[in-house]
Each structure stands twice: as C-alpha cells, then as structure tokens.
Tab-separated table of C-alpha atoms and ligand atoms in Angstrom:
chain	number	residue	atom	x	y	z
A	1153	UNK	CA	-4.114	-20.395	9.288
A	1154	UNK	CA	-1.788	-20.529	6.213
A	1155	UNK	CA	-3.622	-21.131	2.779
A	1156	UNK	CA	-1.447	-19.811	-0.022
A	1157	UNK	CA	-4.536	-19.716	-2.420
A	1158	UNK	CA	-5.937	-17.287	-0.398
A	1159	UNK	CA	-6.059	-13.602	-1.894
A	1160	UNK	CA	-4.250	-10.772	0.128
A	1161	UNK	CA	-7.279	-9.120	1.607
A	1162	UNK	CA	-7.884	-12.841	3.075
A	1163	UNK	CA	-4.100	-13.445	4.121
A	1164	UNK	CA	-3.798	-9.950	5.648
A	1165	UNK	CA	-6.827	-10.847	8.469
A	1166	UNK	CA	-5.757	-14.690	8.832
A	1167	UNK	CA	-2.521	-15.631	7.811
A	1168	UNK	CA	-0.218	-17.192	10.180
A	1169	UNK	CA	-3.195	-16.838	12.899
A	1170	UNK	CA	-4.613	-19.057	14.981
A	1171	UNK	CA	-6.753	-18.831	18.115
A	1172	UNK	CA	-4.564	-18.899	21.340
A	1173	UNK	CA	-4.616	-22.722	22.477
A	1174	UNK	CA	-4.859	-22.135	26.300
A	1175	UNK	CA	-7.833	-19.353	26.266
A	1176	UNK	CA	-9.398	-19.350	22.525
A	1177	UNK	CA	-8.658	-15.585	22.404
A	1178	UNK	CA	-8.981	-14.611	18.849
A	1179	UNK	CA	-6.311	-11.912	18.916
A	1180	UNK	CA	-2.834	-13.210	19.375
A	1181	UNK	CA	-1.696	-12.578	22.948
A	1182	UNK	CA	1.402	-10.278	23.725
A	1183	UNK	CA	3.805	-12.897	25.240
A	1184	UNK	CA	5.593	-10.331	27.647
A	1185	UNK	CA	8.218	-12.910	28.817
A	1186	UNK	CA	11.827	-12.895	28.617
A	1187	UNK	CA	12.273	-16.723	28.955
A	1188	UNK	CA	10.383	-19.920	28.800
A	1189	UNK	CA	10.439	-23.105	31.784
A	1190	UNK	CA	12.278	-25.988	30.421
A	1191	UNK	CA	10.809	-29.407	32.060
A	1192	UNK	CA	14.622	-30.739	31.493
A	1193	UNK	CA	17.750	-29.151	29.366
A	1194	UNK	CA	16.549	-28.822	25.973
A	1195	UNK	CA	13.099	-30.204	26.795
A	1196	UNK	CA	10.922	-27.445	25.946
A	1197	UNK	CA	8.038	-26.300	23.986
A	1198	UNK	CA	9.977	-24.646	21.177
A	1199	UNK	CA	10.800	-21.469	23.109
A	1200	UNK	CA	14.004	-20.950	25.244
A	1201	UNK	CA	14.784	-17.478	25.425
A	1202	UNK	CA	12.748	-14.259	24.013
A	1203	UNK	CA	15.967	-12.799	21.874
A	1204	UNK	CA	16.120	-16.076	19.981
A	1205	UNK	CA	12.165	-16.738	19.692
A	1206	UNK	CA	8.755	-15.314	21.278
A	1207	UNK	CA	5.292	-16.537	20.291
A	1208	UNK	CA	3.945	-13.057	19.388
A	1209	UNK	CA	6.846	-12.434	16.979
A	1210	UNK	CA	6.470	-15.862	15.853
A	1211	UNK	CA	2.935	-15.295	14.686
A	1212	UNK	CA	3.659	-12.043	13.111
A	1213	UNK	CA	6.734	-13.566	10.923
A	1214	UNK	CA	4.351	-16.086	9.647
A	1215	UNK	CA	1.805	-13.511	8.566
A	1216	UNK	CA	4.610	-11.138	6.957
A	1217	UNK	CA	6.130	-14.397	4.928
A	1218	UNK	CA	2.591	-15.043	3.753
A	1219	UNK	CA	1.542	-11.478	2.692
A	1220	UNK	CA	5.087	-11.218	0.921
A	1221	UNK	CA	4.556	-14.661	-0.791
A	1222	UNK	CA	7.550	-15.864	0.853
A	1223	UNK	CA	8.465	-18.811	2.727
A	1224	UNK	CA	10.299	-16.952	5.605
A	1225	UNK	CA	10.340	-13.786	7.632
A	1226	UNK	CA	12.423	-12.230	10.519
A	1227	UNK	CA	11.466	-9.315	12.413
A	1228	UNK	CA	13.842	-6.829	13.842
A	1229	UNK	CA	13.532	-3.602	16.443
A	1230	UNK	CA	13.804	-0.857	13.203
A	1231	UNK	CA	14.015	-1.054	9.564
A	1232	UNK	CA	17.500	-0.206	10.038
A	1233	UNK	CA	17.887	-2.944	12.577
A	1234	UNK	CA	16.671	-5.165	9.025
A	1235	UNK	CA	18.939	-3.548	6.861
A	1236	UNK	CA	22.234	-3.982	9.529
A	1237	UNK	CA	21.329	-7.724	9.530
A	1238	UNK	CA	21.301	-7.945	5.799
A	1239	UNK	CA	24.685	-5.885	5.448
A	1240	UNK	CA	26.059	-8.501	8.014
A	1241	UNK	CA	25.993	-11.052	5.525
A	1242	UNK	CA	29.003	-9.460	3.717
A	1243	UNK	CA	32.553	-9.527	4.543
A	1244	UNK	CA	35.363	-7.157	4.214
A	1245	UNK	CA	36.560	-6.753	0.290
A	1246	UNK	CA	32.982	-7.552	-0.636
A	1247	UNK	CA	31.015	-4.883	-2.780
A	1248	UNK	CA	27.476	-3.612	-3.262
A	1249	UNK	CA	25.745	-2.050	-6.057
A	1250	UNK	CA	22.950	0.497	-4.572
A	1251	UNK	CA	20.457	2.552	-5.982
A	1252	UNK	CA	21.789	6.283	-5.814
A	1253	UNK	CA	18.163	7.466	-4.781
A	1254	UNK	CA	17.274	5.712	-1.462
A	1255	UNK	CA	16.488	6.641	2.635
A	1256	UNK	CA	19.154	8.776	3.897
A	1257	UNK	CA	19.365	6.428	6.659
A	1258	UNK	CA	20.457	3.400	4.476
A	1259	UNK	CA	22.961	5.652	2.909
A	1260	UNK	CA	24.361	6.552	6.360
A	1261	UNK	CA	24.633	2.610	7.475
A	1262	UNK	CA	26.343	2.113	4.031
A	1263	UNK	CA	29.094	4.907	4.136
A	1264	UNK	CA	29.196	5.744	7.800
A	1265	UNK	CA	29.129	2.070	9.237
A	1266	UNK	CA	30.001	-0.635	6.905
A	1267	UNK	CA	32.476	1.135	4.578
A	1268	UNK	CA	34.982	1.380	7.826
A	1269	UNK	CA	34.581	-2.610	7.541
A	1270	UNK	CA	35.977	-2.712	4.370
A	1271	UNK	CA	33.044	-2.868	2.243
A	1272	UNK	CA	32.634	-0.936	-1.006
A	1273	UNK	CA	29.335	0.803	-2.026
A	1274	UNK	CA	28.500	2.012	-5.573
A	1275	UNK	CA	25.333	4.209	-5.828
A	1276	UNK	CA	24.340	4.295	-9.083
A	1277	UNK	CA	21.373	5.426	-11.197
A	1278	UNK	CA	19.184	2.131	-11.394
A	1279	UNK	CA	16.417	3.757	-13.525
A	1280	UNK	CA	17.933	1.449	-16.625
A	1281	UNK	CA	18.785	-1.829	-14.634
A	1282	UNK	CA	21.495	-2.532	-17.580
A	1283	UNK	CA	23.694	0.222	-15.734
A	1284	UNK	CA	24.410	-2.305	-12.806
A	1285	UNK	CA	26.366	-4.507	-15.266
A	1286	UNK	CA	29.223	-1.591	-15.357
A	1287	UNK	CA	29.822	-1.903	-11.880
A	1288	UNK	CA	30.079	-5.794	-11.499
A	1289	UNK	CA	33.324	-7.412	-10.663
A	1290	UNK	CA	34.628	-10.578	-8.469
A	1291	UNK	CA	33.996	-8.701	-5.754
A	1292	UNK	CA	30.386	-7.805	-6.101
A	1293	UNK	CA	27.966	-9.768	-3.883
A	1294	UNK	CA	24.824	-7.877	-3.619
A	1295	UNK	CA	22.574	-5.392	-5.337
A	1296	UNK	CA	20.161	-3.523	-3.477
A	1297	UNK	CA	17.641	-0.995	-4.398
A	1298	UNK	CA	14.159	0.738	-3.320
A	1299	UNK	CA	11.136	0.837	-5.530
A	1300	UNK	CA	9.490	3.214	-5.517
A	1301	UNK	CA	12.674	5.056	-4.000
A	1302	UNK	CA	12.726	7.496	-1.104
A	1303	UNK	CA	11.914	10.616	-2.283
A	1304	UNK	CA	11.894	10.943	-5.662
A	1305	UNK	CA	9.471	7.814	-6.691
A	1306	UNK	CA	12.029	6.546	-9.295
A	1307	UNK	CA	11.045	3.056	-10.382
A	1308	UNK	CA	13.330	0.484	-10.368
A	1309	UNK	CA	12.486	-3.040	-12.910
A	1310	UNK	CA	12.812	-5.652	-10.234
A	1311	UNK	CA	12.705	-8.568	-12.583
A	1312	UNK	CA	15.544	-6.956	-14.703
A	1313	UNK	CA	17.737	-6.568	-11.590
A	1314	UNK	CA	16.801	-10.339	-10.529
A	1315	UNK	CA	17.716	-11.640	-14.211
A	1316	UNK	CA	21.317	-9.727	-13.736
A	1317	UNK	CA	21.797	-11.015	-9.942
A	1318	UNK	CA	20.810	-14.513	-11.105
A	1319	UNK	CA	23.204	-14.298	-13.839
A	1320	UNK	CA	26.041	-13.181	-11.622
A	1321	UNK	CA	25.118	-15.051	-8.533
A	1322	UNK	CA	24.378	-11.902	-6.439
A	1323	UNK	CA	21.783	-11.280	-3.880
A	1324	UNK	CA	19.304	-8.991	-4.675
A	1325	UNK	CA	17.699	-6.946	-1.765
A	1326	UNK	CA	14.616	-4.885	-2.410
A	1327	UNK	CA	13.244	-2.199	0.195
A	1328	UNK	CA	9.702	-2.756	-0.521
A	1329	UNK	CA	8.591	-0.220	2.403
A	1330	UNK	CA	6.984	2.609	0.098
A	1331	UNK	CA	4.943	-0.020	-2.122
A	1332	UNK	CA	3.998	-2.390	1.042
A	1333	UNK	CA	3.008	-5.817	0.082
A	1334	UNK	CA	-0.503	-4.190	-1.347
A	1335	UNK	CA	1.383	-2.736	-4.288
A	1336	UNK	CA	4.041	-4.993	-5.110
A	1337	UNK	CA	5.548	-8.318	-3.979
A	1338	UNK	CA	9.608	-8.211	-5.158
A	1339	UNK	CA	9.911	-11.914	-4.230
A	1340	UNK	CA	7.461	-12.583	-7.509
A	1341	UNK	CA	9.802	-10.723	-9.325
A	1342	UNK	CA	12.991	-12.703	-8.316
A	1343	UNK	CA	14.188	-10.730	-5.514
A	1344	UNK	CA	16.308	-12.883	-2.902
A	1345	UNK	CA	15.266	-10.415	0.465
A	1346	UNK	CA	12.547	-8.095	0.884
A	1347	UNK	CA	12.857	-5.753	3.527
A	1348	UNK	CA	10.493	-3.520	5.359
A	1349	UNK	CA	10.446	-0.635	7.709
A	1350	UNK	CA	7.309	-2.009	9.405
A	1351	UNK	CA	7.241	1.465	10.959
A	1352	UNK	CA	5.390	2.801	7.986
A	1353	UNK	CA	2.390	0.908	5.929
A	1354	UNK	CA	2.491	-2.189	7.596
A	1355	UNK	CA	2.075	-0.671	10.904
A	1356	UNK	CA	0.032	2.126	9.351
A	1357	UNK	CA	-0.534	4.168	12.769
A	1358	UNK	CA	2.600	6.287	13.515
A	1359	UNK	CA	2.586	4.331	17.026
A	1360	UNK	CA	5.641	1.560	16.530
A	1361	UNK	CA	9.145	1.355	14.991
A	1362	UNK	CA	9.792	-2.234	13.442
A	1363	UNK	CA	11.790	-3.809	10.090
A	1364	UNK	CA	11.196	-7.230	8.532
A	1365	UNK	CA	12.893	-9.044	6.162
A	1366	UNK	CA	11.180	-11.618	3.899
A	1367	UNK	CA	12.763	-14.368	1.983
A	1368	UNK	CA	12.305	-17.880	0.053
A	1369	UNK	CA	15.898	-19.695	0.545
A	1370	UNK	CA	15.974	-21.504	4.041
A	1371	UNK	CA	19.896	-21.163	3.966
A	1372	UNK	CA	19.655	-17.731	3.634
A	1373	UNK	CA	16.984	-17.303	6.220
A	1374	UNK	CA	18.959	-19.346	8.895
A	1375	UNK	CA	22.363	-17.333	7.885
A	1376	UNK	CA	19.989	-13.989	8.714
A	1377	UNK	CA	18.093	-15.734	11.941
A	1378	UNK	CA	21.787	-16.343	13.295
A	1379	UNK	CA	22.634	-12.800	12.528
A	1380	UNK	CA	18.891	-11.848	13.969
A	1381	UNK	CA	20.059	-13.867	17.245
A	1382	UNK	CA	23.603	-13.105	17.726
A	1383	UNK	CA	23.251	-9.343	17.578
A	1384	UNK	CA	19.984	-9.169	19.223
A	1385	UNK	CA	18.024	-6.200	17.267
A	1386	UNK	CA	14.844	-7.979	18.114
A	1387	UNK	CA	11.333	-6.514	18.564
A	1388	UNK	CA	9.474	-6.121	21.859
A	1389	UNK	CA	6.239	-8.428	21.855
A	1390	UNK	CA	4.058	-5.348	22.185
A	1391	UNK	CA	5.533	-4.012	18.823
A	1392	UNK	CA	5.150	-7.086	17.141
A	1393	UNK	CA	1.340	-7.029	18.218
A	1394	UNK	CA	0.907	-3.707	17.095
A	1395	UNK	CA	2.122	-4.643	13.276
A	1396	UNK	CA	0.050	-7.571	13.578
A	1397	UNK	CA	-2.744	-5.574	14.234
A	1398	UNK	CA	-1.827	-2.980	11.554
A	1399	UNK	CA	-1.731	-5.398	8.862
A	1400	UNK	CA	-5.024	-6.490	9.141
A	1401	UNK	CA	-6.452	-3.039	7.416
A	1402	UNK	CA	-3.331	-2.676	5.116
A	1403	UNK	CA	-5.733	-3.296	2.039
A	1404	UNK	CA	-8.383	-0.740	3.119
A	1405	UNK	CA	-5.724	1.817	4.023
A	1406	UNK	CA	-3.558	1.112	0.838
A	1407	UNK	CA	-6.658	1.689	-1.470
A	1408	UNK	CA	-7.561	5.032	0.350
A	1409	UNK	CA	-3.677	6.133	0.032
A	1410	UNK	CA	-3.748	5.693	-3.659
A	1411	UNK	CA	-7.137	6.833	-4.273
A	1412	UNK	CA	-5.972	10.353	-2.168
A	1413	UNK	CA	-2.632	9.929	-3.800
A	1414	UNK	CA	-3.540	10.086	-7.327
A	1415	UNK	CA	-6.351	13.191	-6.706
A	1416	UNK	CA	-3.572	15.133	-4.834
A	1417	UNK	CA	-0.775	14.223	-7.285
A	1418	UNK	CA	-2.854	15.857	-10.391
A	1419	UNK	CA	-4.166	18.922	-8.104
A	1420	UNK	CA	-0.308	19.486	-7.551
A	1421	UNK	CA	0.610	18.831	-11.387
A	1422	UNK	CA	-2.058	21.451	-12.256
A	1423	UNK	CA	-1.134	24.259	-9.736
A	1424	UNK	CA	0.192	27.020	-11.392
A	1425	UNK	CA	2.805	27.574	-8.322
A	1426	UNK	CA	4.163	23.939	-8.420
A	1427	UNK	CA	7.112	23.088	-10.255
A	1428	UNK	CA	7.795	19.147	-10.793
A	1429	UNK	CA	5.902	16.415	-9.063
A	1430	UNK	CA	7.363	13.085	-8.705
A	1431	UNK	CA	4.604	10.692	-8.639
A	1432	UNK	CA	5.214	6.963	-10.282
A	1433	UNK	CA	1.296	6.948	-11.321
A	1434	UNK	CA	1.485	9.472	-13.820
A	1435	UNK	CA	1.566	8.368	-17.616
A	1436	UNK	CA	4.905	10.429	-18.428
A	1437	UNK	CA	7.034	9.255	-15.290
A	1438	UNK	CA	10.235	8.037	-16.874
A	1439	UNK	CA	9.296	4.558	-15.725
A	1440	UNK	CA	5.425	4.214	-15.742
A	1441	UNK	CA	5.428	1.220	-17.992
A	1442	UNK	CA	7.784	-0.874	-15.405
A	1443	UNK	CA	5.547	0.616	-12.622
A	1444	UNK	CA	2.599	-0.933	-13.998
A	1445	UNK	CA	4.210	-4.142	-14.528
A	1446	UNK	CA	5.352	-4.469	-11.184
A	1447	UNK	CA	2.707	-2.778	-9.224
A	1448	UNK	CA	-1.064	-2.758	-8.575
A	1449	UNK	CA	-1.303	0.962	-7.950
A	1450	UNK	CA	0.971	3.862	-7.296
A	1451	UNK	CA	0.071	4.451	-3.738
A	1452	UNK	CA	0.207	7.903	-1.635
A	1453	UNK	CA	4.112	8.862	-1.575
A	1454	UNK	CA	4.982	11.880	-4.045
A	1455	UNK	CA	7.232	14.696	-3.987
A	1456	UNK	CA	7.565	18.246	-5.281
A	1457	UNK	CA	9.167	21.430	-6.247
A	1458	UNK	CA	7.896	25.012	-6.093
A	1459	UNK	CA	8.384	27.244	-9.406
A	1460	UNK	CA	9.944	29.760	-7.233
A	1461	UNK	CA	12.542	27.106	-6.546
A	1462	UNK	CA	14.181	28.289	-3.025
A	1463	UNK	CA	14.516	27.334	0.470
A	1464	UNK	CA	12.475	30.040	1.915
A	1465	UNK	CA	9.579	29.329	-0.428
A	1466	UNK	CA	9.697	25.863	0.507
A	1467	UNK	CA	10.094	26.367	4.177
A	1468	UNK	CA	6.801	28.903	4.007
A	1469	UNK	CA	4.601	26.162	2.759
A	1470	UNK	CA	5.894	23.671	5.263
A	1471	UNK	CA	5.057	26.050	7.972
A	1472	UNK	CA	1.245	26.956	6.814
A	1473	UNK	CA	0.193	23.233	6.364
A	1474	UNK	CA	-2.205	22.089	9.400
A	1475	UNK	CA	-3.745	18.559	8.032
A	1476	UNK	CA	-0.193	17.555	6.766
A	1477	UNK	CA	1.904	17.568	10.020
A	1478	UNK	CA	5.584	18.538	9.283
A	1479	UNK	CA	7.298	15.181	10.774
A	1480	UNK	CA	9.979	12.633	9.773
A	1481	UNK	CA	8.314	9.109	8.590
A	1482	UNK	CA	5.387	8.156	6.247
A	1483	UNK	CA	2.833	5.634	5.604
A	1484	UNK	CA	0.556	6.235	8.642
A	1485	UNK	CA	-3.111	7.205	8.571
A	1486	UNK	CA	-2.680	10.770	8.777
A	1487	UNK	CA	-1.014	12.966	6.345
A	1488	UNK	CA	2.485	14.242	6.825
A	1489	UNK	CA	4.760	16.885	5.135
A	1490	UNK	CA	8.401	16.803	4.926
A	1491	UNK	CA	11.499	18.557	3.470
A	1492	UNK	CA	13.894	15.460	2.743
A	1493	UNK	CA	17.219	17.794	1.765
A	1494	UNK	CA	17.156	18.796	5.887
A	1495	UNK	CA	15.016	15.854	7.388
A	1496	UNK	CA	15.028	12.346	6.123
A	1497	UNK	CA	18.153	12.790	3.664
A	1498	UNK	CA	19.933	15.310	5.824
A	1499	UNK	CA	23.115	12.960	5.913
A	1500	UNK	CA	23.609	12.610	2.159
A	1501	UNK	CA	26.149	15.449	1.501
A	1502	UNK	CA	24.376	18.119	-0.863
A	1503	UNK	CA	26.454	18.036	-3.867
A	1504	UNK	CA	25.339	14.151	-3.750
A	1505	UNK	CA	21.959	14.972	-3.366
A	1506	UNK	CA	21.678	17.806	-5.834
A	1507	UNK	CA	23.443	15.420	-8.418
A	1508	UNK	CA	20.599	12.990	-8.018
A	1509	UNK	CA	17.566	15.769	-8.195
A	1510	UNK	CA	17.115	15.979	-4.349
A	1511	UNK	CA	17.105	19.977	-4.672
A	1512	UNK	CA	16.645	22.117	-1.512
A	1513	UNK	CA	13.426	23.053	-2.218
A	1514	UNK	CA	12.049	19.400	-2.576
A	1515	UNK	CA	8.709	18.697	-0.334
A	1516	UNK	CA	7.715	15.278	0.273
A	1517	UNK	CA	4.250	14.248	1.120
A	1518	UNK	CA	3.148	11.250	2.441
A	1519	UNK	CA	-0.764	11.006	1.677
A	1520	UNK	CA	-2.937	9.879	4.709
A	1521	UNK	CA	-6.647	8.712	4.365
A	1522	UNK	CA	-8.581	11.798	5.413
A	1523	UNK	CA	-10.883	13.139	3.002
A	1524	UNK	CA	-8.987	14.562	-0.092
A	1525	UNK	CA	-11.097	17.506	-0.265
A	1526	UNK	CA	-9.916	18.578	3.095
A	1527	UNK	CA	-5.940	17.874	2.222
A	1528	UNK	CA	-6.355	19.597	-1.180
A	1529	UNK	CA	-7.967	22.834	0.711
A	1530	UNK	CA	-4.740	22.611	3.292
A	1531	UNK	CA	-2.650	22.313	0.220
A	1532	UNK	CA	-4.094	25.243	-1.396
A	1533	UNK	CA	-3.816	27.627	1.499
A	1534	UNK	CA	-0.422	26.851	2.047
A	1535	UNK	CA	0.937	26.773	-1.268
A	1536	UNK	CA	-1.273	30.079	-2.130
B	1741	PLP	C1	12.411	2.895	2.376
B	1741	PLP	C2	12.940	3.178	3.769
B	1741	PLP	N1	13.713	2.177	4.523
B	1741	PLP	C3	14.210	1.814	5.567
B	1741	PLP	C4	13.866	2.920	6.343
B	1741	PLP	C5	14.043	2.833	8.071
B	1741	PLP	O1	13.302	2.105	8.957
B	1741	PLP	P1	13.158	2.458	10.401
B	1741	PLP	O2	13.004	3.806	10.553
B	1741	PLP	O3	11.858	1.598	10.761
B	1741	PLP	O4	14.384	2.391	11.100
B	1741	PLP	C6	13.084	3.962	6.123
B	1741	PLP	C7	12.946	5.013	7.059
B	1741	PLP	O5	12.238	6.191	6.889
B	1741	PLP	C8	12.658	4.227	5.019
B	1741	PLP	O6	11.732	5.184	4.397
C-alpha cells in the first residue's frame, strides 16, 4: 500500500507493504536467496541476483521512501556503508563542507579514507548556515550535516542550508539518524539526500546494523543505485526484515523517547552536580527556534558535563549506572550511557574535539522507553 495522504503513523505500519502474493502472509517474508531463476536470459520477474535486488529489501526501501516523504530509498549494510556510497559520488579535486560536530565514524571516513583520494573536507560550525558561504568555491560539490548533531545536540537550519545549496548547485546531505522521520523530514526542507543509520531509532531494538539513503531525484537515485550494486555493501534480507518490523512502532517508541527525554533533561539541569546539559528542547538552546521550526519534538538524545569537570568524575558516573548500560550506539528501547571522547568520537583528535566543545568529561545519554522515574533514580544514585 502506498498512499501519500496517509499520516505518518499509518505509513509506518502500511507503506510499501502488501500481503505476500503466494500465501497471503501479512508480514513480508525474508527472501533468503542469492539468485532468482530465469525462464530465458533476461526473462525474469524483476529479480536477477540478490546484490542487485531482493524482495524484502524492496519492501523496506519503499517503506523508508514513504516515511521520509521521498520518491526513492536505498538500503545498505550499515549507516557507514550509506555514507561511503554518497561520498563515492565525488571525484578527486572536489570539496565538501561538513558540520564540525558529527558522528566520529563520519569524520573518520572523510579524513582517513576519502581525503586520500584527493577530496577536501572543510569542517565548520553550521549553527549559522551563512558560515557555509565563506567556504564555497568552484570545486565545492556537497554540504554535509547532521541535525541534531552527535553528541552536542547542535541544530542546523536545514532550509537555510538547502537555499545555499540550491543557489550554488551543491548537493545537501542530511544525516537524520538522531531525529528519525518521526521528528523531522529533511527532504521537505529542501535536502537532496537523507541518510540514516537504521541501526538506531528505525531498527529501535539494538539488534541490527543497517543504513539507508532516501532521495527524490531519479537521476541521483540511479547513480547511488549503481554505486550500491557496484560496491556491494547491501544488507541481508533478515536485517531488512528486522528494520521493517522496527519501523512499525517508531511513532509509539519516539513519543516515549521524547517524554522521557524532556523529564531527564530537566532533572539533569536542576542537579547541583551537573554542569552543562545539551538538549535541543530547552527554550534557551541557541537554535531552539530552528529546532521548533523543523522538528516535531526534541527526542531522547542529550549530553551533559559535571561541575567537577574531570575524566575521573565522569568515569565514576559511567561505572555506577545500572539501567543506563555503558555502550556504543543509541536509539534502542533500552537506555544507554556513553563517553564520546573515548568511545563514539575517539577517532577525532583531542584538540579538534575540545575546540568544538566535546570535552573529556562529556557524558552522552540515549534515553530509552523505560519508566522515567526509574531512569531518574538510576542517574540520581550514579551522580550522587
Ligand atoms: C549520526 C550517525 N550517523 C551515522 C552512523 C553510522 O551508522 P552505523 O553504525 O549503522 O554504520 C552513526 C553511528 O553511530 C551515527 O550516530
């Protein structure tokens, strides 16, 4: 079923899905096959080889396109595989303007892999989109941003970036992993490509690693599909099925992530031992107005520092939480706590991190959907 007029909650359950034609199974089967029989060369049912197409993946791609209000989606074996595919649109000599607060793995693939192929990356503060203008030259091809950013929850004005991208004929890529399509649809704000680590909120249960790209333009989709098929970083059908199952509850999970997030952000802000709390739902967040304009809620991701601003104090909290498990990743139903400086963002040089506000004592929370009182009690006994 694919009805563009359906609201998100309906699309999450039904978009792209129809009962299995052979059995009527309501749930999309896992087509665990590597190839498809042809009646004669070229005479097939739309599927030739599973690196190129798989019916479980097709259904997921159609569902993802629908929930991001896009025309096309492509799935990958991880969020990084999706990032890799987009970067392969570039050629030696090209330049990219990138938000300076972003997932450490994205920083790593740009600086340690693609920089070797002669592509130049400018990491800049995008809190004011106009900063982008100073870095555009004849070689610039792409603007790359996350919003909210990982881990400092900065907000970037997608529509303002899109206007600059359009003016200079650049591609605007928005990593929408933190917000998920429940809170924000970057294509509606003028982005060209939306990227997801579906490992996070889309999958939602910390049981799959998966990535996706969603776009409107057919020519761009064709180029990315060519890269997907040529380079082969495709997800298996079981992983596609897990994401397909995950997205059916995205709206109810996200609603609770937002409610719990607000309670915990306010609790932390009033705690005498807590220093700064980074959460885009605070009215005094520097870009709260932009967040209100482009998002439908503020989510369950946040970071904070301790007034006793040193590594040992932070480590002490990380060791003591019980419901908040110390782990990489985010966006699952269970609450996670992390230390960006040594974990998710360990690949960013220290001076670079500190310059951008990612201090050694920063603690990141992915607030899950447990009872908020229990989560607060856990933080209370850990922070002391
Ligand atoms: C914002 C963001 N983008 C991309 C990725 C990479 O995704 P994956 O781990 O699925 O490769 C991550 C992973 O943490 C992330 O947080």
